[in-house]
Coordinates of C-alpha atoms and ligand atoms in Angstrom, one line a residue:
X15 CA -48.1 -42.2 91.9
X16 CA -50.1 -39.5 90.4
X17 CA -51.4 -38.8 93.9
X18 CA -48.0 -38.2 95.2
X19 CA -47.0 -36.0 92.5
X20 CA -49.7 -33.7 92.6
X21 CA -48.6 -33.6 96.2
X22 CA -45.5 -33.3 95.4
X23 CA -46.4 -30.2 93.0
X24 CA -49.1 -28.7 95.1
X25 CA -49.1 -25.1 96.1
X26 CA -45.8 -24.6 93.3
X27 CA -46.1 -22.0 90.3
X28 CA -43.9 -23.2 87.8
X29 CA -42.8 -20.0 86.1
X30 CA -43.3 -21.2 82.4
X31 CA -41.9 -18.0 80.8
X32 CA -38.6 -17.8 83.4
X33 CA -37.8 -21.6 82.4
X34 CA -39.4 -21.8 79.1
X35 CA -35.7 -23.7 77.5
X36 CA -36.4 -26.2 80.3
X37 CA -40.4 -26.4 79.8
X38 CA -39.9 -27.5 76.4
X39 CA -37.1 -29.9 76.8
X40 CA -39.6 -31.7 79.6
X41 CA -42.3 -31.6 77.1
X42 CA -39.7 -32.9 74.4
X43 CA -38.8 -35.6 76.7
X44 CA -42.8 -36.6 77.3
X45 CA -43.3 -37.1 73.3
X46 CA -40.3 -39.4 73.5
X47 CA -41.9 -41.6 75.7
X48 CA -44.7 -41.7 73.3
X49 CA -42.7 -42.2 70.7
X50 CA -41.1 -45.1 72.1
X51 CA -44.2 -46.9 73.4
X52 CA -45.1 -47.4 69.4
X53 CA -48.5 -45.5 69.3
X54 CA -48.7 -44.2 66.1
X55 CA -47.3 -40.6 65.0
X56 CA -46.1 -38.8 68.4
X57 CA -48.9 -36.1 68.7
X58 CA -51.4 -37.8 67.1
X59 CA -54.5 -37.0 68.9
X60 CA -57.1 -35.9 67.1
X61 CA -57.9 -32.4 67.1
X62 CA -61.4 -33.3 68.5
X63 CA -59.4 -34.8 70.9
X64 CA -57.1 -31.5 71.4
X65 CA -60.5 -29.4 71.4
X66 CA -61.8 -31.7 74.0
X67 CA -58.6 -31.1 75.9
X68 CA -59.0 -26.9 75.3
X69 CA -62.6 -27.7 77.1
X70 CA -61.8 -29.9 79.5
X71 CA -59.2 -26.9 80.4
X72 CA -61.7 -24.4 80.3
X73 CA -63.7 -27.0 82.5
X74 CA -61.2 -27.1 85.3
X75 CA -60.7 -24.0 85.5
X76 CA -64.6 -23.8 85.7
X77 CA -64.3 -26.6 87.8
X78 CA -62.4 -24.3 90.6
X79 CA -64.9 -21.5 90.8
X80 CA -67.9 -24.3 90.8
X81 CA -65.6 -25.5 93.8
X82 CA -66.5 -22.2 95.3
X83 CA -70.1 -23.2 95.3
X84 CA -69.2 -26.9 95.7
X85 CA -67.5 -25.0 99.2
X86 CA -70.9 -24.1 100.0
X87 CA -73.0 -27.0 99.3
X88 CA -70.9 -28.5 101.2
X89 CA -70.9 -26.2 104.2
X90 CA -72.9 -27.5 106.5
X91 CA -71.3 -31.1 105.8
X92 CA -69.9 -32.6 108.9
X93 CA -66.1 -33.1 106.9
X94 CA -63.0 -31.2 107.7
X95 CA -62.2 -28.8 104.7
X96 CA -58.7 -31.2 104.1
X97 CA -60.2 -34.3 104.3
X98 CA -62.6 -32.7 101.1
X99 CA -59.5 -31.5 99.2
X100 CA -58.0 -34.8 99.3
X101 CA -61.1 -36.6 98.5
X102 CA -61.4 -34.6 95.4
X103 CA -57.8 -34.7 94.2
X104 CA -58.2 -38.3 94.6
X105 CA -61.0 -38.1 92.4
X106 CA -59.6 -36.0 89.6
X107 CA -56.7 -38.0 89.3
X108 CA -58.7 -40.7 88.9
X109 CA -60.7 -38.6 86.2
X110 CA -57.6 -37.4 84.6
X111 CA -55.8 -41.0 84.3
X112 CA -59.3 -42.5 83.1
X113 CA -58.9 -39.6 80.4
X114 CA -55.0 -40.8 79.5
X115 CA -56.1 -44.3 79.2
X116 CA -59.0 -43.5 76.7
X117 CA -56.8 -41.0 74.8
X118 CA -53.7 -44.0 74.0
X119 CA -56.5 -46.6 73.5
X120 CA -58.1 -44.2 70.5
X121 CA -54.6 -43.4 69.5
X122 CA -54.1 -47.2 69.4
X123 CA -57.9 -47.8 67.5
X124 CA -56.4 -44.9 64.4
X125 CA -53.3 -46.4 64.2
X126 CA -55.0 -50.1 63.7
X127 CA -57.6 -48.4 61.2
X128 CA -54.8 -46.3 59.5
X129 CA -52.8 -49.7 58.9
X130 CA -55.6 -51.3 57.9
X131 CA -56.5 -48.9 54.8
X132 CA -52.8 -48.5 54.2
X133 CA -53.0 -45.2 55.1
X134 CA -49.4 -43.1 56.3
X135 CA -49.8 -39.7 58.2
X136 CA -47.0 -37.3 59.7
X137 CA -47.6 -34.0 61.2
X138 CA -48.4 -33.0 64.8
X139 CA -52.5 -33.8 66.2
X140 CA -54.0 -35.4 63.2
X141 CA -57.7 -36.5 64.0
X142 CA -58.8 -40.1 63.9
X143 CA -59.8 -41.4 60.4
X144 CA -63.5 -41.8 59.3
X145 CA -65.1 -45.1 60.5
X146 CA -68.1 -44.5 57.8
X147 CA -70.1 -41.9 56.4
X148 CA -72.5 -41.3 59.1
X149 CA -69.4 -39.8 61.3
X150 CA -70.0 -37.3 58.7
X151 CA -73.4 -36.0 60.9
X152 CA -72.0 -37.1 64.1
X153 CA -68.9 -35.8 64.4
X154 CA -68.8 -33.1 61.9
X155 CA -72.6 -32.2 61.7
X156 CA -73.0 -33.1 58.3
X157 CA -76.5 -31.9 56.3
X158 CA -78.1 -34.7 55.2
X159 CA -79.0 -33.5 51.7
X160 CA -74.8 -34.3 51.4
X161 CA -75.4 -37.7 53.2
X162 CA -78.5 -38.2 50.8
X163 CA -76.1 -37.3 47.9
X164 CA -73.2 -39.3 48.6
X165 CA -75.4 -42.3 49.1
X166 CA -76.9 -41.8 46.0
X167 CA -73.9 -42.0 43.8
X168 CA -73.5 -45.4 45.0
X169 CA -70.7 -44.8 48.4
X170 CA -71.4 -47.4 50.9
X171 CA -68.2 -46.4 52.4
X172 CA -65.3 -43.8 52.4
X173 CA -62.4 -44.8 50.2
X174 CA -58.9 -44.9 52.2
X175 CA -57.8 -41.4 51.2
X176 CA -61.4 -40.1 52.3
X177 CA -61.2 -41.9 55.7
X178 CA -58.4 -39.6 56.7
X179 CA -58.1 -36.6 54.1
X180 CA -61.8 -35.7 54.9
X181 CA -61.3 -35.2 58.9
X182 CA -58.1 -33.6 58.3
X183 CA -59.8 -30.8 56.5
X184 CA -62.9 -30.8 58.8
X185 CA -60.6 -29.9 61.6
X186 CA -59.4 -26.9 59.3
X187 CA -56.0 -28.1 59.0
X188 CA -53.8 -27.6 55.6
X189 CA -52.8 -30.7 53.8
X190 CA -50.9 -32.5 51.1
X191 CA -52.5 -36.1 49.9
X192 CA -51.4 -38.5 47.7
X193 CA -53.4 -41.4 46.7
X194 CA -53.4 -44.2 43.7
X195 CA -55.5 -42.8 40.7
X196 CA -59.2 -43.3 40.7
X197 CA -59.1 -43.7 44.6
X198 CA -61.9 -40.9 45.2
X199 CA -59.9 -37.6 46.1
X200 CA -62.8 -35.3 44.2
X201 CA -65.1 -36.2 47.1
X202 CA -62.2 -35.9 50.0
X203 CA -61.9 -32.0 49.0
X204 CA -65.4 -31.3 48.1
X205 CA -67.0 -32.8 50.8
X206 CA -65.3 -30.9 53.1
X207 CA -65.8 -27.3 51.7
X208 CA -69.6 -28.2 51.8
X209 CA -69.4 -29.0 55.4
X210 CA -67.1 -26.0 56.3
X211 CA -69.0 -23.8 54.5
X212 CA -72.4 -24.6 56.4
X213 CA -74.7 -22.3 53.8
X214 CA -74.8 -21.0 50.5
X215 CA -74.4 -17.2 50.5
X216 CA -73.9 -13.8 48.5
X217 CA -70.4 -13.1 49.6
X218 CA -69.1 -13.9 46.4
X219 CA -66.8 -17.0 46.1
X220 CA -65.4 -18.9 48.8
X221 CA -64.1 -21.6 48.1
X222 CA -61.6 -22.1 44.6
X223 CA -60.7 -25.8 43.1
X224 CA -57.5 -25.5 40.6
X225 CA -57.4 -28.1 37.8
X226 CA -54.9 -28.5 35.4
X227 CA -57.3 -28.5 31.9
X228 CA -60.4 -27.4 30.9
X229 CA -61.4 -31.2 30.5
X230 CA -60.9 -31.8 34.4
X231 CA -62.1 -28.2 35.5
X232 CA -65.8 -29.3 33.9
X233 CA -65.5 -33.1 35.3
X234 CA -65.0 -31.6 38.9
X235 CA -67.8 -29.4 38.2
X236 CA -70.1 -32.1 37.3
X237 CA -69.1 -33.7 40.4
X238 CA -69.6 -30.8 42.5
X239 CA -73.2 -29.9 41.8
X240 CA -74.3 -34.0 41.9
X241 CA -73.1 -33.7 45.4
X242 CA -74.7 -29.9 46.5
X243 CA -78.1 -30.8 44.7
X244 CA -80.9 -30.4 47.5
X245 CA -78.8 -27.3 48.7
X246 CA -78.4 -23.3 47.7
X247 CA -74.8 -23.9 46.9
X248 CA -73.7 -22.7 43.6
X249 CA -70.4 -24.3 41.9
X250 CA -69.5 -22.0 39.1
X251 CA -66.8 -22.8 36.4
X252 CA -64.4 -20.1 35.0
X253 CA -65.4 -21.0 31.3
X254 CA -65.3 -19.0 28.3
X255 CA -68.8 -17.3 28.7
X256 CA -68.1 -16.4 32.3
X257 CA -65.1 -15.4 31.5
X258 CA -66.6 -12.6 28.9
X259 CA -68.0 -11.0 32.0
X260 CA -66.4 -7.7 32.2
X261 CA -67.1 -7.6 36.2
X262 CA -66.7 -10.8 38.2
X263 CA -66.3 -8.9 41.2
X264 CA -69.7 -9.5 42.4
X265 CA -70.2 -12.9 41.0
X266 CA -72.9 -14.7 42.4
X267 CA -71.6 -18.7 43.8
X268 CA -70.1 -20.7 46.4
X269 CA -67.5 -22.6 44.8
X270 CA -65.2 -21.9 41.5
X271 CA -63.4 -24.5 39.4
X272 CA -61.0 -23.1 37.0
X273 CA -58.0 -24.1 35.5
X274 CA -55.2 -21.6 36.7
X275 CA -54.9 -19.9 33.3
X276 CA -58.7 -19.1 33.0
X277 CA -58.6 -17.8 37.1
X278 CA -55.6 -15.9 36.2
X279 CA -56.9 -13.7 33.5
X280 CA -60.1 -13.3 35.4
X281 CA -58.1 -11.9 38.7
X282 CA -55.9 -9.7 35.9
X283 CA -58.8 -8.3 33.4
X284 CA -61.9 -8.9 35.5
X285 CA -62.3 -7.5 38.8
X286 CA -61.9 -11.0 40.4
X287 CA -62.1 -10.9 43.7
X288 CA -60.4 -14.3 45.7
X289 CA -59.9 -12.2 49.0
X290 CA -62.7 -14.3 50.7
X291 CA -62.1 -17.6 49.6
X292 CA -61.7 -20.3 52.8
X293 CA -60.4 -23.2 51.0
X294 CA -58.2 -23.1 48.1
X295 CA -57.4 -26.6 46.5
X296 CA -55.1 -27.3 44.1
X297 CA -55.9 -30.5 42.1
X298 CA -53.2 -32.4 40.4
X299 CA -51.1 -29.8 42.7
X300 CA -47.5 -31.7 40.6
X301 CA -48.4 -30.6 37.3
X302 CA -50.2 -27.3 38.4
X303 CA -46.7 -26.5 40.0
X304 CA -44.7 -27.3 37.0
X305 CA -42.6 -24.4 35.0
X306 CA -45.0 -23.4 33.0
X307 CA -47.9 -22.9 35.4
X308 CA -46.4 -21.4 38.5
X309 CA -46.0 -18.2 37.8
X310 CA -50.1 -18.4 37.6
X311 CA -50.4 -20.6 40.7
X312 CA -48.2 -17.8 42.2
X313 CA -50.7 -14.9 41.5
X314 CA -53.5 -16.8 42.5
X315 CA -52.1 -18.1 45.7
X316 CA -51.5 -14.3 46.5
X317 CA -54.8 -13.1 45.2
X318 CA -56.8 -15.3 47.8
X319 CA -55.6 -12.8 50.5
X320 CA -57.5 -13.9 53.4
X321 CA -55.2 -14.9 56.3
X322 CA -57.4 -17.9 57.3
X323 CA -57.4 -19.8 54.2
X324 CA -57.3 -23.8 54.6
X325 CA -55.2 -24.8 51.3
X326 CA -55.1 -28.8 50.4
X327 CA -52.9 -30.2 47.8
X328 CA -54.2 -33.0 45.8
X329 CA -52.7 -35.8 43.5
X330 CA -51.7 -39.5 42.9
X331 CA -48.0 -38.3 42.4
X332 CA -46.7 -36.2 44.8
X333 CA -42.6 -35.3 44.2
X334 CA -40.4 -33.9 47.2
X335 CA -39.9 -30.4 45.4
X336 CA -43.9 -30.2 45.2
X337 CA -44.0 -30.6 49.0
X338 CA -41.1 -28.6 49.6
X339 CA -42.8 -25.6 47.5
X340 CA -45.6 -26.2 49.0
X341 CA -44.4 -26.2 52.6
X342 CA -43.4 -22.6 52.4
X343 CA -46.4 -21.1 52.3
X344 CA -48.4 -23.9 54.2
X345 CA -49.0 -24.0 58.2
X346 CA -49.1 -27.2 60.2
X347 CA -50.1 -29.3 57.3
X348 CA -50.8 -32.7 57.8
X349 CA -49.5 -35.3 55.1
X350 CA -51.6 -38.1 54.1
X351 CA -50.3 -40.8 51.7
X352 CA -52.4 -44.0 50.8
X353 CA -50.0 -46.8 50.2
X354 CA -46.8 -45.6 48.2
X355 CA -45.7 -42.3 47.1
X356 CA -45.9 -42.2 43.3
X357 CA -46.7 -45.7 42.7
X358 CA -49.1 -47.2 40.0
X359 CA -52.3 -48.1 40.9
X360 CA -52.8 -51.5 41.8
X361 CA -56.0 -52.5 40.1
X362 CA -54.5 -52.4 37.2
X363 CA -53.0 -55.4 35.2
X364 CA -49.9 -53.9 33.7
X365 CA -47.5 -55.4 30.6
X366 CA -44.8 -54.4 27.8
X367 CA -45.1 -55.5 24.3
X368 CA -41.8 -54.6 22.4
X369 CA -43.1 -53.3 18.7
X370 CA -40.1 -53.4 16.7
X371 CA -40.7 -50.4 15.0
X372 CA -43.4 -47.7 14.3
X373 CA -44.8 -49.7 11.6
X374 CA -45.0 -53.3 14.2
X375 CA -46.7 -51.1 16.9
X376 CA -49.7 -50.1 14.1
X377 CA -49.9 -53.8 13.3
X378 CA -49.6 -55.3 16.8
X379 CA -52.4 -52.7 17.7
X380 CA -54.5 -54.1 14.8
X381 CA -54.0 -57.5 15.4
X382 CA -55.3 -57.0 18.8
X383 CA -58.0 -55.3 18.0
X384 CA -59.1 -58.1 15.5
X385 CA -58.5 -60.8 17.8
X386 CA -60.3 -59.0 21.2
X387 CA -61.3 -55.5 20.5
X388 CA -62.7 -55.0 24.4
X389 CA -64.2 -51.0 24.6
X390 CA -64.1 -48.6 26.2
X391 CA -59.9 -48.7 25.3
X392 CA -57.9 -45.8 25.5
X393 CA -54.7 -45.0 23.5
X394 CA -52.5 -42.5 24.2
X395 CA -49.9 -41.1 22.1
X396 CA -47.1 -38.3 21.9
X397 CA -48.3 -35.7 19.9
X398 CA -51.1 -34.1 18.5
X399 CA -49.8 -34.7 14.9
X400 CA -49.5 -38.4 15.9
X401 CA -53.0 -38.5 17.6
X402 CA -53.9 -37.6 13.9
X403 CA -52.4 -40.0 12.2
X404 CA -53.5 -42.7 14.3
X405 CA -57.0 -41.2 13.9
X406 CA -56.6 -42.1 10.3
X407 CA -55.6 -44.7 10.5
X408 CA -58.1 -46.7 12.8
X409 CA -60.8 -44.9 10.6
X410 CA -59.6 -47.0 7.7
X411 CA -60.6 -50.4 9.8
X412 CA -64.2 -48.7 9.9
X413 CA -62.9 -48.9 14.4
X414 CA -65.5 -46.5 16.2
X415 CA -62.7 -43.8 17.5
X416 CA -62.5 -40.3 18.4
X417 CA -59.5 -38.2 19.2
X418 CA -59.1 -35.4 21.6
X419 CA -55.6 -32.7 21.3
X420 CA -55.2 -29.6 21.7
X421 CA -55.8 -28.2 18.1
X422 CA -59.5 -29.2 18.8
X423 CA -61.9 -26.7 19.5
X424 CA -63.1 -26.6 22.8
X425 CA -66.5 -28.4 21.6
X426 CA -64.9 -30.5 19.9
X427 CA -62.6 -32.0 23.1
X428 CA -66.2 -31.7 24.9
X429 CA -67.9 -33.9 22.2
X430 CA -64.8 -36.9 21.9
X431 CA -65.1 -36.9 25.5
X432 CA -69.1 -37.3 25.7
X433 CA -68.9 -39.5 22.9
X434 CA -66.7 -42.3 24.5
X435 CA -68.5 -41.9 28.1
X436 CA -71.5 -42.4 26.4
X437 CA -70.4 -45.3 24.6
X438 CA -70.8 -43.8 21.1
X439 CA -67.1 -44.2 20.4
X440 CA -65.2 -47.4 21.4
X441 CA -61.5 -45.8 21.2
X442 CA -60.4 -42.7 22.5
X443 CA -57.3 -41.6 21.3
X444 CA -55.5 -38.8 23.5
X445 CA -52.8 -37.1 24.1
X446 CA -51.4 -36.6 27.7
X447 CA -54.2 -33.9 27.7
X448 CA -56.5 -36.3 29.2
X449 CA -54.1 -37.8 31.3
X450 CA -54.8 -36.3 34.9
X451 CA -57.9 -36.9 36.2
X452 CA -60.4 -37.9 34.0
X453 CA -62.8 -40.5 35.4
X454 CA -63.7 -42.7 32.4
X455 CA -66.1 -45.4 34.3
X456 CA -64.6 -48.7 33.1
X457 CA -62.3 -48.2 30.8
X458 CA -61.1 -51.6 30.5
X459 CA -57.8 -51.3 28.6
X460 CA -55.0 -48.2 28.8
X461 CA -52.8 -48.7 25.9
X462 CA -49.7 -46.4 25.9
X463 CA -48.9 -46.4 22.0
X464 CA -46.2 -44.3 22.6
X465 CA -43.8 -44.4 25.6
X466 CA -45.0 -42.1 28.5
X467 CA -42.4 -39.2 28.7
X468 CA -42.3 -39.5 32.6
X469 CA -43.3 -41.7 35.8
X470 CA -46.0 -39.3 36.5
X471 CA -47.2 -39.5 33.1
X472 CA -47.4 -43.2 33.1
X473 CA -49.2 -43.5 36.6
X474 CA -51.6 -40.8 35.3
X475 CA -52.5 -42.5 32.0
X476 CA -52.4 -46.2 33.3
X477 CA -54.7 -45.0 35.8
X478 CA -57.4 -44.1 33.7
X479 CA -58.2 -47.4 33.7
X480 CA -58.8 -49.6 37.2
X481 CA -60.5 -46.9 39.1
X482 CA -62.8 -46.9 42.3
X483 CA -62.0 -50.7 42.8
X484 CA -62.5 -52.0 39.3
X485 CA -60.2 -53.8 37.5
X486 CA -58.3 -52.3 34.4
X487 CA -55.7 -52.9 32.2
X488 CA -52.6 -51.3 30.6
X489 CA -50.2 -52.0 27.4
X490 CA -47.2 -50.3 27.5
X491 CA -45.7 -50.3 23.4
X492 CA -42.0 -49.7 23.1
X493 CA -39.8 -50.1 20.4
X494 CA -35.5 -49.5 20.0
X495 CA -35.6 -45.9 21.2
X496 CA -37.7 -46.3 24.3
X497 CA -34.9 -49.3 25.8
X498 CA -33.3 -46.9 27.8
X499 CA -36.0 -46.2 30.1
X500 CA -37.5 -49.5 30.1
X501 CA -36.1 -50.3 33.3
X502 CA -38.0 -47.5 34.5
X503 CA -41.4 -48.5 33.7
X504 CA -40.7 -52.1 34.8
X505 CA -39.7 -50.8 38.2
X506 CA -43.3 -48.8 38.8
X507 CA -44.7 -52.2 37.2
X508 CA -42.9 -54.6 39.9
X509 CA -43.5 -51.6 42.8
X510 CA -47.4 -52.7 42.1
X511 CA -47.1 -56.2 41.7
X512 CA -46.7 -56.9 37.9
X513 CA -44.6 -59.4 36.5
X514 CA -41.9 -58.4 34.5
X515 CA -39.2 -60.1 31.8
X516 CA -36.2 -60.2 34.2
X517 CA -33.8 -59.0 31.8
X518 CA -35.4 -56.3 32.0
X519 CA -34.3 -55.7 35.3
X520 CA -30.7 -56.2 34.4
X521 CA -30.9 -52.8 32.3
X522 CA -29.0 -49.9 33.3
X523 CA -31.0 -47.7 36.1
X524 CA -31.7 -44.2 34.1
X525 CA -33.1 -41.3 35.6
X526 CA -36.0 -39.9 33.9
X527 CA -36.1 -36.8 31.3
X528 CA -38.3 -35.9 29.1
X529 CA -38.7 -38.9 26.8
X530 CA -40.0 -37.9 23.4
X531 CA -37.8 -39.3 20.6
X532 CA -38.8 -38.2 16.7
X533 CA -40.7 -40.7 15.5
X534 CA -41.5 -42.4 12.5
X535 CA -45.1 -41.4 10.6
X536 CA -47.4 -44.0 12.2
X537 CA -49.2 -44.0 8.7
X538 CA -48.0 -46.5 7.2
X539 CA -50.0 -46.0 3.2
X540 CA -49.9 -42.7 1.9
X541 CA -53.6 -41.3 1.3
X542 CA -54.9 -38.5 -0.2
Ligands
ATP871 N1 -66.6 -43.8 48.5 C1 -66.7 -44.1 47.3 N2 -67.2 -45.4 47.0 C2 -67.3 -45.8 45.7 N3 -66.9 -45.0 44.6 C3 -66.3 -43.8 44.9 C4 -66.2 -43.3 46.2 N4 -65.7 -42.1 46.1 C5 -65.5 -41.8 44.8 N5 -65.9 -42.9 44.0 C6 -65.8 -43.0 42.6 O1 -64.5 -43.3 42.2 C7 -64.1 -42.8 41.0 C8 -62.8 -42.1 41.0 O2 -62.9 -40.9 41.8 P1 -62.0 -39.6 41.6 O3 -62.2 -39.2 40.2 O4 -62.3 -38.7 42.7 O5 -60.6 -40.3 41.8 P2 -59.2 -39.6 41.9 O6 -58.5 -40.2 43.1 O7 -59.4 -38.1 41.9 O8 -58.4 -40.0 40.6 P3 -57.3 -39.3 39.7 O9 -56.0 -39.4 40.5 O10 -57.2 -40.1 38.5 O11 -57.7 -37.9 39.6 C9 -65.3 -41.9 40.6 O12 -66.1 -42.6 39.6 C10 -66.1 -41.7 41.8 O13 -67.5 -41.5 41.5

């Protein structure tokens, strides 16, 4: 068949310009029949694969002049000059059909590995998922002092949102992702920067991670330099001191983590320059594109000028009008979801406890603190006033606690978090300031004291608990005022296989707003 067609075809120029509407119509009609034979998404060979294909193009068309010297190798052969063109069209027909066959069956192999690690992909040429780490070297010439590194935090293995975010990056394509809480996105961005970037160097910065707080800005940090130790790279964070710095145009580092606030003033008031940053990442990319941030996001987006930029958006909540945003200034990006859009993560055992009132919730939370008081817990709650109050309160039953709000120095935050990683402090109690991000290992019980104002903010704090496989749990309080959107956390709770009262399910469907009623003083005895 192929045989005939190329003899068919031999000796015509198709004129790809003069009958370009028809050209694409045929090549329309081409992904079709890949669609149709169930092979994953239509164009999804790997990029690798595509490069291979640029080379083996640049091959045959080395292939023809070589034939030139093939011609004379071959001069003295006793063959007829036809009877060697047909030989060889015969063999690189076979070649090329050999080539189709090994490019469905790897189509077929990332499809099986992608349904295996529940992961969902759509854009056009998306490379094959990671089978292990040690692809890392072979395929994307990792260093090994970042091999060394990841092995030493403990990764046998790529998480599901590593196995394909990483190569999608690698292959310096843009790209949304979406994976459950705790599900190792931190390495899926910084890994690749490290790779791309080959070597440390005194361009200034080149690489910028966005983070919602200041909280999350130094955790990635942290991160970042466990995984460049052995290596020149320098991961600097915008923080107050370097943001003192009345010149930052020539400041000396590879990476910068800021939230967009900090970045912002810098690029306003201090000379920053972003114009040769490769890889922009925006963490938490739904809340850094809410109101109240964008207009920053905006400036900085602008401000990191260079026209070759690879921009990733990261989070375990991902709405349409992020991605919608986000599509208009991104190119070709490649969407990679692990397991369900905006769902809550899995690992963790989720319930509702109805309170009654303010004053039940204080006493349900004491009772089960007497009867199994299990640290590291944490509680979050609705304000800072109330993050106070309950403060106070667990004080007064001599309950090791710290609190972390906004009215808090910046020390201050630093020390409640340090405290309860470190174990000094068995309750944290938080406002949604701590929500996004923070990688608390083993935090064995979430306990939403007050109703979470939104779906994100639920899957956010619920998933401080449960991470990188562990187990966790979550306790969802509500009293008279939070009935109305009941139904709505007992959906996300039933989407991730929790039980739920089934009268709850009966409620009214409501769609969510900002949900944060006045509420009663949780102090229940005046003090002094
Ligand atoms: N391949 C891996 N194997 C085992 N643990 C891992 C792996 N990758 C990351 N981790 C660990 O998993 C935990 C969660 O990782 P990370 O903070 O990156 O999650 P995340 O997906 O960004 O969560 P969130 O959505 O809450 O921000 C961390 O403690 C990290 O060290």
């Amino acid at each position: 068949m192929d045989k005939d067609q190329s003899f068919l075809f031999a000796g015509i120029h198709f004129d790809r310009k003069k009958f370009a509407g028809d050209f694409v119509k045929f090549r329309q009609e081409n992904k079709d029949a890949v669609e149709e034979s169930g092979l994953a998404v239509v164009e999804e060979g790997s990029s690798e694969a595509s490069a291979k294909d640029k080379k083996r193009g640049r091959k045959r068309k080395a292939g023809s002049l070589d034939s030139v010297d093939g011609f004379n190798v071959f001069k003295s052969s006793k063959k007829a000059p036809e009877d060697l063109d047909d030989e060889k069209k015969g063999d690189e027909s076979d070649v090329a059909a050999r080539q189709r066959k090994e490019f469905y069956r790897k189509l077929e192999r990332d499809a099986v590995m992608r349904k295996k690690f529940n992961v969902h992909v759509s854009g056009s040429d998306i490379p094959s998922p990671l089978q292990d780490f040690t692809e890392l070297r072979t395929r994307f010439r990792c260093k090994s002092y970042l091999l060394r590194n990841i092995a030493e935090l403990g990764f046998s293995e790529p998480t599901p949102i590593q196995r394909q975010a990483i190569p999608v990056l690698l292959s310096g394509r843009e790209c949304f992702a979406c994976a459950p809480t705790g599900s190792g996105k931190t390495l899926s961005f910084v890994c690749p920067i490290l790779i791309k970037l080959k070597r440390a160097s005194k361009d200034g910065i080149r690489a910028v991670i966005l983070c919602p707080t200041k909280e999350l800005a130094a955790q990635t940090t942290r991160e970042c330099r466990k995984l460049t130790r052995g290596s020149k790279f320098r991961t600097k964070l915008m923080n107050k001191a370097l943001l003192r710095n009345p010149d930052l145009s020539k400041l000396h580092g590879d990476i910068l983590i800021s939230t967009p606030l900090r970045l912002r003033l810098a690029i306003k008031k201090r000379k920053m320059d972003l114009s040769k940053v490769e890889y922009l990442v925006l963490d938490e990319s739904d809340k850094l594109f809410e109101l109240g941030l964008l207009k920053q996001i905006d400036s900085i987006v602008k401000a990191c000028s260079n026209p070759s930029i690879i921009r990733s958006l990261f989070s375990a909540t991902l709405p349409d009008f992020v991605e919608d945003l986000a599509r208009t200034i991104m190119h070709d990006a490649v969407r990679v979801i692990v397991g369900r859009k905006n769902t809550a993560n899995e690992s963790v055992k989720q319930k509702l406890v109805f309170a009654g009132s303010e004053e039940g919730k204080l006493l349900a939370l004491r009772q089960s603190f007497s009867e199994s008081l299990n640290p590291p817990v944490l509680i979050f709650v609705q304000s800072k006033e109330r993050a106070k109050e309950l403060y106070g309160e667990l004080a007064l039953d001599n309950i090791r606690a710290s609190v972390i709000h906004s009215d808090l120095s910046q020390i201050q935050r630093e020390d409640a978090v340090d405290d309860f990683r470190a174990g000094k402090t068995w309750v944290l109690i938080a406002t949604d300031v701590i929500a996004r991000g923070m990688d608390f290992k083993g935090v064995n019980c979430v306990i939403n004291y007050d109703f979470p104002d939104s779906a994100a903010a639920y899957i956010h704090r619920i998933g401080r608990s449960g991470r990188a496989g562990r187990n966790g749990e979550a306790i969802t309080f509500y009293t008279e005022e939070d009935i109305p959107l009941l139904r709505n956390v007992a959906n996300m709770m039933v989407a991730s296989g929790c039980e739920v009262p089934s009268w709850i399910m009966t409620l009214p469907k409501r769609k969510w707003r900002k949900h944060r009623p006045k509420r009663e003083s949780i102090s229940i005895n005046p003090r002094e």
